mmCIF file of C-alpha atoms and ligand atoms in Angstrom:
data_model
loop_
_atom_site.group_PDB
_atom_site.id
_atom_site.type_symbol
_atom_site.label_atom_id
_atom_site.label_comp_id
_atom_site.label_asym_id
_atom_site.label_seq_id
_atom_site.Cartn_x
_atom_site.Cartn_y
_atom_site.Cartn_z
ATOM 1 C CA MET E 924 141.618 27.194 28.967
ATOM 2 C CA PRO E 925 138.042 28.695 27.740
ATOM 3 C CA ALA E 926 136.773 27.405 24.621
ATOM 4 C CA GLY E 927 137.393 29.216 21.243
ATOM 5 C CA GLU E 928 134.942 30.498 19.031
ATOM 6 C CA PHE E 929 135.044 27.149 16.859
ATOM 7 C CA GLU E 930 134.540 24.625 19.763
ATOM 8 C CA LEU E 931 131.613 27.115 20.881
ATOM 9 C CA ILE E 932 129.833 26.610 17.532
ATOM 10 C CA GLU E 933 130.587 22.905 17.404
ATOM 11 C CA ARG E 934 129.700 22.012 20.979
ATOM 12 C CA HIS E 935 126.443 24.214 21.161
ATOM 13 C CA LEU E 936 125.055 25.451 17.932
ATOM 14 C CA ARG E 937 125.458 23.026 15.287
ATOM 15 C CA GLY E 938 122.890 20.753 14.681
ATOM 16 C CA LEU E 939 120.365 23.330 16.459
ATOM 17 C CA GLY E 940 116.566 23.364 15.549
ATOM 18 C CA ALA E 941 114.865 21.032 13.280
ATOM 19 C CA ALA E 942 116.339 18.949 10.601
ATOM 20 C CA ARG E 943 115.185 19.962 7.147
ATOM 21 C CA GLY E 944 115.544 18.193 3.967
ATOM 22 C CA ASP E 945 115.509 21.460 2.070
ATOM 23 C CA VAL E 946 118.903 22.549 4.105
ATOM 24 C CA VAL E 947 121.664 21.433 1.486
ATOM 25 C CA LEU E 948 124.210 22.574 3.469
ATOM 26 C CA GLY E 949 124.440 23.749 6.907
ATOM 27 C CA ILE E 950 126.764 25.181 9.497
ATOM 28 C CA GLY E 951 130.354 24.480 8.727
ATOM 29 C CA ASP E 952 131.131 26.028 5.438
ATOM 30 C CA ASP E 953 131.413 29.686 4.568
ATOM 31 C CA ALA E 954 127.619 29.596 3.549
ATOM 32 C CA ALA E 955 124.448 27.556 3.989
ATOM 33 C CA LEU E 956 122.708 26.198 0.743
ATOM 34 C CA LEU E 957 119.306 26.121 0.867
ATOM 35 C CA ALA E 958 116.653 24.728 -1.543
ATOM 36 C CA PRO E 959 113.428 26.844 -1.642
ATOM 37 C CA PRO E 960 110.300 25.177 -2.768
ATOM 38 C CA PRO E 961 109.093 25.942 -6.332
ATOM 39 C CA GLY E 962 105.916 28.322 -6.259
ATOM 40 C CA GLN E 963 106.544 29.773 -2.996
ATOM 41 C CA GLN E 964 108.097 33.288 -2.207
ATOM 42 C CA LEU E 965 110.840 33.768 0.548
ATOM 43 C CA ALA E 966 109.656 35.896 3.586
ATOM 44 C CA ALA E 967 112.824 37.181 5.202
ATOM 45 C CA ALA E 968 113.381 39.124 8.670
ATOM 46 C CA ALA E 969 115.760 39.981 11.218
ATOM 47 C CA ASP E 970 115.658 41.446 14.878
ATOM 48 C CA THR E 971 118.293 42.012 17.347
ATOM 49 C CA LEU E 972 118.102 41.818 21.269
ATOM 50 C CA VAL E 973 120.588 43.573 23.139
ATOM 51 C CA ALA E 974 121.078 43.243 26.999
ATOM 52 C CA GLY E 975 119.795 45.817 28.770
ATOM 53 C CA VAL E 976 118.045 47.644 25.867
ATOM 54 C CA HIS E 977 115.349 44.819 24.768
ATOM 55 C CA PHE E 978 115.966 42.618 27.862
ATOM 56 C CA PRO E 979 117.182 43.179 31.371
ATOM 57 C CA GLU E 980 120.780 41.855 31.900
ATOM 58 C CA SER E 981 119.277 39.727 34.388
ATOM 59 C CA LEU E 982 117.131 37.570 31.950
ATOM 60 C CA ALA E 983 118.019 33.956 31.955
ATOM 61 C CA ALA E 984 120.066 32.767 28.901
ATOM 62 C CA ALA E 985 117.179 29.909 28.129
ATOM 63 C CA ASP E 986 114.657 33.186 27.875
ATOM 64 C CA VAL E 987 117.055 35.050 25.578
ATOM 65 C CA GLY E 988 117.263 32.218 23.502
ATOM 66 C CA HIS E 989 113.586 31.642 23.195
ATOM 67 C CA ARG E 990 112.858 35.452 22.720
ATOM 68 C CA VAL E 991 115.499 36.381 19.948
ATOM 69 C CA LEU E 992 113.971 33.318 18.105
ATOM 70 C CA ALA E 993 110.439 34.140 18.935
ATOM 71 C CA VAL E 994 110.332 37.780 17.758
ATOM 72 C CA ASN E 995 111.803 36.741 14.452
ATOM 73 C CA LEU E 996 109.075 33.789 14.241
ATOM 74 C CA SER E 997 106.280 36.505 14.910
ATOM 75 C CA ASP E 998 107.657 38.640 12.039
ATOM 76 C CA LEU E 999 106.997 35.618 9.699
ATOM 77 C CA ALA E 1000 103.684 34.899 11.508
ATOM 78 C CA ALA E 1001 102.313 38.420 10.846
ATOM 79 C CA MET E 1002 103.124 37.793 6.855
ATOM 80 C CA GLY E 1003 101.051 34.507 6.745
ATOM 81 C CA ALA E 1004 104.735 32.734 6.316
ATOM 82 C CA GLU E 1005 105.846 29.222 7.557
ATOM 83 C CA PRO E 1006 109.491 29.491 9.092
ATOM 84 C CA ALA E 1007 112.215 27.364 7.568
ATOM 85 C CA TRP E 1008 115.662 28.697 8.089
ATOM 86 C CA ALA E 1009 117.465 30.948 10.583
ATOM 87 C CA LEU E 1010 120.934 32.872 11.039
ATOM 88 C CA LEU E 1011 122.154 33.486 14.696
ATOM 89 C CA THR E 1012 124.731 36.125 15.291
ATOM 90 C CA LEU E 1013 125.862 36.115 18.961
ATOM 91 C CA THR E 1014 127.918 38.815 20.518
ATOM 92 C CA LEU E 1015 129.015 37.668 23.674
ATOM 93 C CA PRO E 1016 131.300 39.333 26.532
ATOM 94 C CA ARG E 1017 133.184 36.090 27.178
ATOM 95 C CA PRO E 1018 133.011 32.583 25.949
ATOM 96 C CA ASP E 1019 130.523 31.327 29.245
ATOM 97 C CA GLU E 1020 129.747 27.683 28.133
ATOM 98 C CA ASP E 1021 127.143 27.573 30.797
ATOM 99 C CA TRP E 1022 125.268 30.574 29.441
ATOM 100 C CA LEU E 1023 125.393 29.323 25.811
ATOM 101 C CA ALA E 1024 124.118 25.789 26.628
ATOM 102 C CA ALA E 1025 121.084 27.578 28.252
ATOM 103 C CA PHE E 1026 120.650 29.750 25.305
ATOM 104 C CA ALA E 1027 121.050 27.079 22.904
ATOM 105 C CA ALA E 1028 118.218 24.742 25.028
ATOM 106 C CA GLY E 1029 115.955 27.705 24.932
ATOM 107 C CA PHE E 1030 116.679 28.685 21.176
ATOM 108 C CA GLY E 1031 116.449 25.013 20.221
ATOM 109 C CA ALA E 1032 113.490 23.987 21.745
ATOM 110 C CA LEU E 1033 111.419 26.569 20.041
ATOM 111 C CA ALA E 1034 113.188 25.960 16.650
ATOM 112 C CA ARG E 1035 112.093 22.228 16.595
ATOM 113 C CA ARG E 1036 108.750 23.083 17.587
ATOM 114 C CA PHE E 1037 108.138 25.452 14.784
ATOM 115 C CA ASP E 1038 110.416 23.187 12.116
ATOM 116 C CA THR E 1039 113.136 25.691 11.950
ATOM 117 C CA ALA E 1040 116.678 24.770 11.068
ATOM 118 C CA LEU E 1041 119.688 26.728 12.243
ATOM 119 C CA VAL E 1042 121.757 27.070 9.250
ATOM 120 C CA GLY E 1043 124.598 29.653 10.228
ATOM 121 C CA GLY E 1044 125.518 32.680 11.569
ATOM 122 C CA ASP E 1045 128.103 34.321 13.213
ATOM 123 C CA THR E 1046 130.168 34.448 16.808
ATOM 124 C CA THR E 1047 131.970 37.434 18.232
ATOM 125 C CA ALA E 1048 133.287 39.127 21.086
ATOM 126 C CA GLY E 1049 131.498 42.228 22.778
ATOM 127 C CA PRO E 1050 128.421 43.367 24.647
ATOM 128 C CA LEU E 1051 125.748 40.648 24.826
ATOM 129 C CA THR E 1052 123.747 41.001 21.758
ATOM 130 C CA ALA E 1053 121.955 38.255 19.863
ATOM 131 C CA THR E 1054 120.459 38.586 16.337
ATOM 132 C CA VAL E 1055 118.433 36.296 14.294
ATOM 133 C CA ALA E 1056 117.871 36.528 10.596
ATOM 134 C CA ILE E 1057 115.132 34.037 9.762
ATOM 135 C CA THR E 1058 113.577 32.882 6.378
ATOM 136 C CA GLY E 1059 110.391 31.309 5.720
ATOM 137 C CA PHE E 1060 107.851 30.535 2.754
ATOM 138 C CA VAL E 1061 104.598 31.930 1.595
ATOM 139 C CA PRO E 1062 102.485 30.926 -1.498
ATOM 140 C CA ALA E 1063 103.151 33.597 -4.265
ATOM 141 C CA GLY E 1064 100.537 36.438 -3.625
ATOM 142 C CA ALA E 1065 99.296 34.918 -0.217
ATOM 143 C CA ALA E 1066 101.444 36.737 2.177
ATOM 144 C CA LEU E 1067 99.449 39.095 4.801
ATOM 145 C CA THR E 1068 101.219 42.617 4.580
ATOM 146 C CA ARG E 1069 100.145 45.969 6.626
ATOM 147 C CA ALA E 1070 98.760 47.605 3.652
ATOM 148 C CA GLY E 1071 95.544 45.445 2.720
ATOM 149 C CA ALA E 1072 92.862 47.549 5.330
ATOM 150 C CA ARG E 1073 90.035 49.057 3.882
ATOM 151 C CA PRO E 1074 87.114 51.429 5.610
ATOM 152 C CA GLY E 1075 84.639 49.336 7.408
ATOM 153 C CA ASP E 1076 87.153 46.101 7.690
ATOM 154 C CA ALA E 1077 86.903 44.982 11.433
ATOM 155 C CA VAL E 1078 89.911 45.122 13.583
ATOM 156 C CA TRP E 1079 91.263 42.041 15.409
ATOM 157 C CA VAL E 1080 93.586 41.130 18.097
ATOM 158 C CA SER E 1081 94.998 37.604 19.435
ATOM 159 C CA GLY E 1082 95.425 36.970 23.171
ATOM 160 C CA TRP E 1083 95.961 39.354 26.126
ATOM 161 C CA PRO E 1084 98.006 42.180 24.780
ATOM 162 C CA GLY E 1085 99.631 44.578 27.589
ATOM 163 C CA GLU E 1086 100.405 41.411 29.560
ATOM 164 C CA ALA E 1087 104.116 41.117 28.615
ATOM 165 C CA ALA E 1088 104.665 45.077 29.467
ATOM 166 C CA ALA E 1089 103.339 44.244 32.741
ATOM 167 C CA GLY E 1090 105.624 41.105 33.407
ATOM 168 C CA LEU E 1091 108.684 43.738 32.255
ATOM 169 C CA ALA E 1092 107.411 45.853 34.802
ATOM 170 C CA LEU E 1093 107.267 43.392 37.478
ATOM 171 C CA LEU E 1094 110.749 42.309 36.653
ATOM 172 C CA GLN E 1095 111.898 45.796 37.160
ATOM 173 C CA GLY E 1096 110.121 46.344 40.300
ATOM 174 C CA ARG E 1097 107.722 49.194 38.516
ATOM 175 C CA LEU E 1098 104.683 47.330 39.416
ATOM 176 C CA ASP E 1099 103.739 44.823 42.250
ATOM 177 C CA ALA E 1100 101.250 41.646 41.982
ATOM 178 C CA PRO E 1101 100.414 38.590 44.348
ATOM 179 C CA ALA E 1102 102.927 35.522 43.704
ATOM 180 C CA ALA E 1103 100.782 33.526 41.338
ATOM 181 C CA VAL E 1104 99.753 36.837 38.831
ATOM 182 C CA ARG E 1105 103.545 37.902 38.933
ATOM 183 C CA GLU E 1106 104.594 34.500 37.786
ATOM 184 C CA ARG E 1107 102.050 33.996 34.801
ATOM 185 C CA LEU E 1108 102.831 37.840 33.736
ATOM 186 C CA VAL E 1109 106.548 37.651 33.823
ATOM 187 C CA GLU E 1110 106.357 34.233 31.912
ATOM 188 C CA ARG E 1111 104.335 36.300 29.184
ATOM 189 C CA PHE E 1112 107.366 38.572 29.072
ATOM 190 C CA ARG E 1113 109.899 35.815 29.331
ATOM 191 C CA ARG E 1114 108.464 33.130 26.598
ATOM 192 C CA PRO E 1115 106.420 35.259 24.019
ATOM 193 C CA GLU E 1116 104.488 32.703 21.758
ATOM 194 C CA PRO E 1117 104.883 33.440 18.119
ATOM 195 C CA ARG E 1118 101.429 33.123 16.286
ATOM 196 C CA VAL E 1119 103.019 31.228 13.343
ATOM 197 C CA GLY E 1120 99.697 29.085 13.130
ATOM 198 C CA LEU E 1121 97.165 32.024 13.371
ATOM 199 C CA GLY E 1122 99.052 34.044 10.723
ATOM 200 C CA ARG E 1123 98.930 30.717 8.333
ATOM 201 C CA ALA E 1124 95.316 30.480 8.982
ATOM 202 C CA LEU E 1125 94.581 33.824 8.225
ATOM 203 C CA ARG E 1126 95.659 33.649 4.590
ATOM 204 C CA GLY E 1127 92.837 34.557 2.256
ATOM 205 C CA ILE E 1128 90.699 36.020 5.191
ATOM 206 C CA ALA E 1129 92.818 38.967 6.919
ATOM 207 C CA THR E 1130 92.899 42.077 4.901
ATOM 208 C CA ALA E 1131 96.159 43.373 6.805
ATOM 209 C CA CYS E 1132 98.242 42.139 9.515
ATOM 210 C CA ILE E 1133 101.082 43.369 12.000
ATOM 211 C CA ASP E 1134 102.511 41.632 15.117
ATOM 212 C CA VAL E 1135 102.277 43.717 18.514
ATOM 213 C CA SER E 1136 105.829 44.537 19.341
ATOM 214 C CA ASP E 1137 105.848 47.850 20.049
ATOM 215 C CA GLY E 1138 102.246 48.408 21.728
ATOM 216 C CA LEU E 1139 99.262 47.922 20.049
ATOM 217 C CA ALA E 1140 98.224 51.306 19.530
ATOM 218 C CA GLY E 1141 101.365 52.211 17.985
ATOM 219 C CA ASP E 1142 101.334 49.239 15.970
ATOM 220 C CA LEU E 1143 97.821 49.581 14.811
ATOM 221 C CA ALA E 1144 98.897 53.242 13.848
ATOM 222 C CA LYS E 1145 101.755 51.707 11.409
ATOM 223 C CA LEU E 1146 99.073 49.256 9.913
ATOM 224 C CA CYS E 1147 96.609 52.123 9.171
ATOM 225 C CA THR E 1148 99.518 54.134 7.454
ATOM 226 C CA ALA E 1149 100.249 51.612 5.273
ATOM 227 C CA SER E 1150 96.863 51.067 4.343
ATOM 228 C CA GLY E 1151 95.963 54.645 3.950
ATOM 229 C CA THR E 1152 93.470 54.585 6.626
ATOM 230 C CA GLY E 1153 92.574 55.020 10.444
ATOM 231 C CA ALA E 1154 90.910 53.128 12.888
ATOM 232 C CA ASP E 1155 88.285 53.357 16.105
ATOM 233 C CA LEU E 1156 88.761 51.048 18.859
ATOM 234 C CA VAL E 1157 85.998 50.345 21.129
ATOM 235 C CA ALA E 1158 86.868 50.411 24.884
ATOM 236 C CA ALA E 1159 84.490 47.733 26.210
ATOM 237 C CA ALA E 1160 85.851 45.286 23.414
ATOM 238 C CA LEU E 1161 89.407 45.537 24.463
ATOM 239 C CA PRO E 1162 90.485 42.012 25.754
ATOM 240 C CA LEU E 1163 91.348 43.308 29.325
ATOM 241 C CA SER E 1164 93.021 40.156 31.389
ATOM 242 C CA ALA E 1165 91.987 39.906 34.939
ATOM 243 C CA ASP E 1166 95.555 39.241 35.844
ATOM 244 C CA LEU E 1167 96.453 42.920 34.257
ATOM 245 C CA ALA E 1168 93.631 44.792 35.859
ATOM 246 C CA ALA E 1169 94.519 43.056 39.232
ATOM 247 C CA CYS E 1170 97.767 44.328 39.327
ATOM 248 C CA ALA E 1171 97.516 47.794 37.388
ATOM 249 C CA GLY E 1172 94.128 48.740 38.003
ATOM 250 C CA GLU E 1173 91.351 49.458 34.991
ATOM 251 C CA ALA E 1174 92.792 52.360 33.786
ATOM 252 C CA GLY E 1175 96.677 51.032 34.050
ATOM 253 C CA ALA E 1176 95.751 47.999 32.509
ATOM 254 C CA ARG E 1177 94.306 49.862 29.331
ATOM 255 C CA ARG E 1178 97.296 51.763 29.213
ATOM 256 C CA LEU E 1179 99.222 48.719 29.275
ATOM 257 C CA LEU E 1180 96.844 47.026 26.615
ATOM 258 C CA LEU E 1181 97.138 49.762 24.294
ATOM 259 C CA GLY E 1182 100.506 51.146 24.956
ATOM 260 C CA GLY E 1183 102.820 48.143 25.991
ATOM 261 C CA GLY E 1184 104.988 46.256 23.824
ATOM 262 C CA ASP E 1185 106.508 42.819 23.765
ATOM 263 C CA ASP E 1186 103.157 40.775 23.612
ATOM 264 C CA TYR E 1187 103.973 39.461 19.851
ATOM 265 C CA GLU E 1188 99.990 38.847 19.380
ATOM 266 C CA LEU E 1189 98.797 39.217 15.872
ATOM 267 C CA LEU E 1190 96.722 42.407 14.813
ATOM 268 C CA PHE E 1191 94.718 42.269 12.013
ATOM 269 C CA THR E 1192 92.115 43.390 9.901
ATOM 270 C CA ALA E 1193 89.405 41.146 8.108
ATOM 271 C CA PRO E 1194 85.974 41.955 6.297
ATOM 272 C CA ALA E 1195 83.049 43.101 8.576
ATOM 273 C CA ASP E 1196 81.017 39.921 7.557
ATOM 274 C CA ALA E 1197 84.070 37.348 8.146
ATOM 275 C CA ASP E 1198 83.667 36.808 12.066
ATOM 276 C CA ALA E 1199 82.809 32.979 11.572
ATOM 277 C CA ARG E 1200 86.105 32.758 9.147
ATOM 278 C CA VAL E 1201 88.283 34.601 11.912
ATOM 279 C CA ALA E 1202 87.114 32.024 14.759
ATOM 280 C CA ALA E 1203 87.621 29.411 12.858
ATOM 281 C CA ALA E 1204 90.972 30.502 11.970
ATOM 282 C CA ALA E 1205 91.936 31.257 15.506
ATOM 283 C CA GLY E 1206 90.769 27.963 16.831
ATOM 284 C CA PRO E 1207 91.220 27.629 20.609
ATOM 285 C CA LEU E 1208 93.636 30.678 20.701
ATOM 286 C CA GLY E 1209 91.412 33.850 21.731
ATOM 287 C CA VAL E 1210 90.858 36.609 19.269
ATOM 288 C CA ALA E 1211 88.822 39.726 20.034
ATOM 289 C CA ARG E 1212 87.045 41.950 17.789
ATOM 290 C CA ILE E 1213 88.012 45.591 18.923
ATOM 291 C CA GLY E 1214 87.277 48.146 16.356
ATOM 292 C CA THR E 1215 86.676 49.277 12.831
ATOM 293 C CA ILE E 1216 89.121 50.674 10.151
ATOM 294 C CA THR E 1217 88.026 54.196 9.395
ATOM 295 C CA ALA E 1218 88.476 56.349 5.918
ATOM 296 C CA ALA E 1219 89.781 59.480 8.339
ATOM 297 C CA ALA E 1220 93.298 58.911 9.501
ATOM 298 C CA GLY E 1221 94.268 58.265 12.795
ATOM 299 C CA VAL E 1222 93.785 56.115 15.858
ATOM 300 C CA ALA E 1223 90.899 56.651 18.189
ATOM 301 C CA LEU E 1224 89.288 54.836 21.293
ATOM 302 C CA ASP E 1225 85.486 55.226 21.205
ATOM 303 C CA GLY E 1226 85.686 58.116 18.892
ATOM 304 C CA ALA E 1227 88.150 60.080 20.569
ATOM 305 C CA PRO E 1228 91.773 60.502 19.128
ATOM 306 C CA LEU E 1229 94.288 58.496 21.447
ATOM 307 C CA PRO E 1230 96.716 60.318 23.458
ATOM 308 C CA ARG E 1231 100.139 60.896 21.240
ATOM 309 C CA GLU E 1232 102.401 59.105 23.645
ATOM 310 C CA LEU E 1233 100.166 55.835 23.593
ATOM 311 C CA VAL E 1234 100.234 55.779 19.916
ATOM 312 C CA ARG E 1235 104.110 56.388 19.829
ATOM 313 C CA GLY E 1236 104.273 53.091 21.892
ATOM 314 C CA TYR E 1237 105.617 52.105 25.204
ATOM 315 C CA ASP E 1238 109.021 53.126 26.443
ATOM 316 C CA HIS E 1239 110.797 50.667 28.984
ATOM 317 C CA PHE E 1240 112.756 52.974 30.413
ATOM 318 C CA ARG E 1241 110.449 55.822 31.393
HETATM 319 P P1 ADP M 707 133.736 32.627 8.613
HETATM 320 O O1 ADP M 707 134.979 32.754 9.267
HETATM 321 O O2 ADP M 707 133.822 31.742 7.111
HETATM 322 O O3 ADP M 707 132.368 33.282 8.087
HETATM 323 P P2 ADP M 707 133.098 31.255 10.726
HETATM 324 O O4 ADP M 707 134.004 30.521 11.183
HETATM 325 O O5 ADP M 707 132.494 32.573 11.147
HETATM 326 O O6 ADP M 707 133.187 31.119 9.204
HETATM 327 O O7 ADP M 707 131.720 30.242 10.907
HETATM 328 C C1 ADP M 707 131.973 29.134 10.544
HETATM 329 C C2 ADP M 707 130.702 28.267 10.678
HETATM 330 O O8 ADP M 707 129.955 28.430 11.665
HETATM 331 C C3 ADP M 707 129.929 29.119 9.572
HETATM 332 O O9 ADP M 707 129.116 27.967 8.815
HETATM 333 C C4 ADP M 707 129.113 29.982 10.426
HETATM 334 O O10 ADP M 707 127.564 30.101 9.420
HETATM 335 C C5 ADP M 707 128.493 28.902 11.673
HETATM 336 N N1 ADP M 707 128.241 29.815 12.528
HETATM 337 C C6 ADP M 707 129.288 30.905 13.161
HETATM 338 N N2 ADP M 707 128.536 31.360 14.296
HETATM 339 C C7 ADP M 707 127.316 30.872 14.564
HETATM 340 C C8 ADP M 707 126.264 30.810 15.429
HETATM 341 N N3 ADP M 707 126.315 32.020 16.250
HETATM 342 N N4 ADP M 707 125.288 30.165 14.880
HETATM 343 C C9 ADP M 707 125.169 29.378 13.944
HETATM 344 N N5 ADP M 707 126.090 29.268 13.221
HETATM 345 C C10 ADP M 707 127.218 29.861 13.255
HETATM 346 MG MG1 MG M 708 134.107 32.020 5.281
#
């Protein structure tokens, strides 16, 4: 007989993630009881992954488990918050224990790395969908928001944006690359690394911050709209990865860098004279200073407004 909902939760989900002293009562009752530390604000976010929409149906269960938590951790990173507690809502087509065990392994490994406890959720039957709601802490008044950029601030981005979109295109056969390049880029899509440490280190330095989920240009436009500014990017300063250029060509690579989603890098602004502080906050993680915040609205590249379809964000299915 296939396992019921109760057995699935007991076997695979109870005890997932880090053990935390601030979880008064975790999985098993009608609600979790949690003890937030005094003096901190709670940062809360939720993100859903739908099979066939946010990831290919063929993606391994462990990757789905990693991704659904990583995208939520990334939202907290963008606020400068430290993750603490997660709720997981799973909709499964059937009670597939192997799938759930692998999902739990991917989810649990990342949760432990980021000291996040799974404290509850819901499990139902239906088309494969995973939703995480996450809560973290940030000292009162210290959160990074999208709204604080000022004209003259420098625009920064971490890592190598565009690589995850190239990885998805490789998975879907829309792009081709030598085996080693392919493996590295696909990994960037399968296993995004939430920049929690960077977000926390940017408290008091960054004036605004957003995580790159829908494409650098589109997410920069959101940050600018929230701040009441525009931005001018410098083409020569964009961090074009060699692997990206090797498989997409220079123009294609730039399109992926500006328009591709799924990177979960941090895009942030800082005062123009804060380069040394930004570099110290980033540590070994590469960050690139890619442009300047402007008083005039809109996102431009070398002074020319970016094409609308780039700013709207990358569409996986077109
Ligand atoms: P209820 O019917 O009261 O909502 P459930 O039977 O759905 O309770 O869940 C029992 C317990 O298991 C609850 O504590 C709930 O938070 C937890 N739970 C259910 N599904 C999940 C899941 N996917 N991940 C983590 N915890 C879960
Ligand atoms: Mg109940």
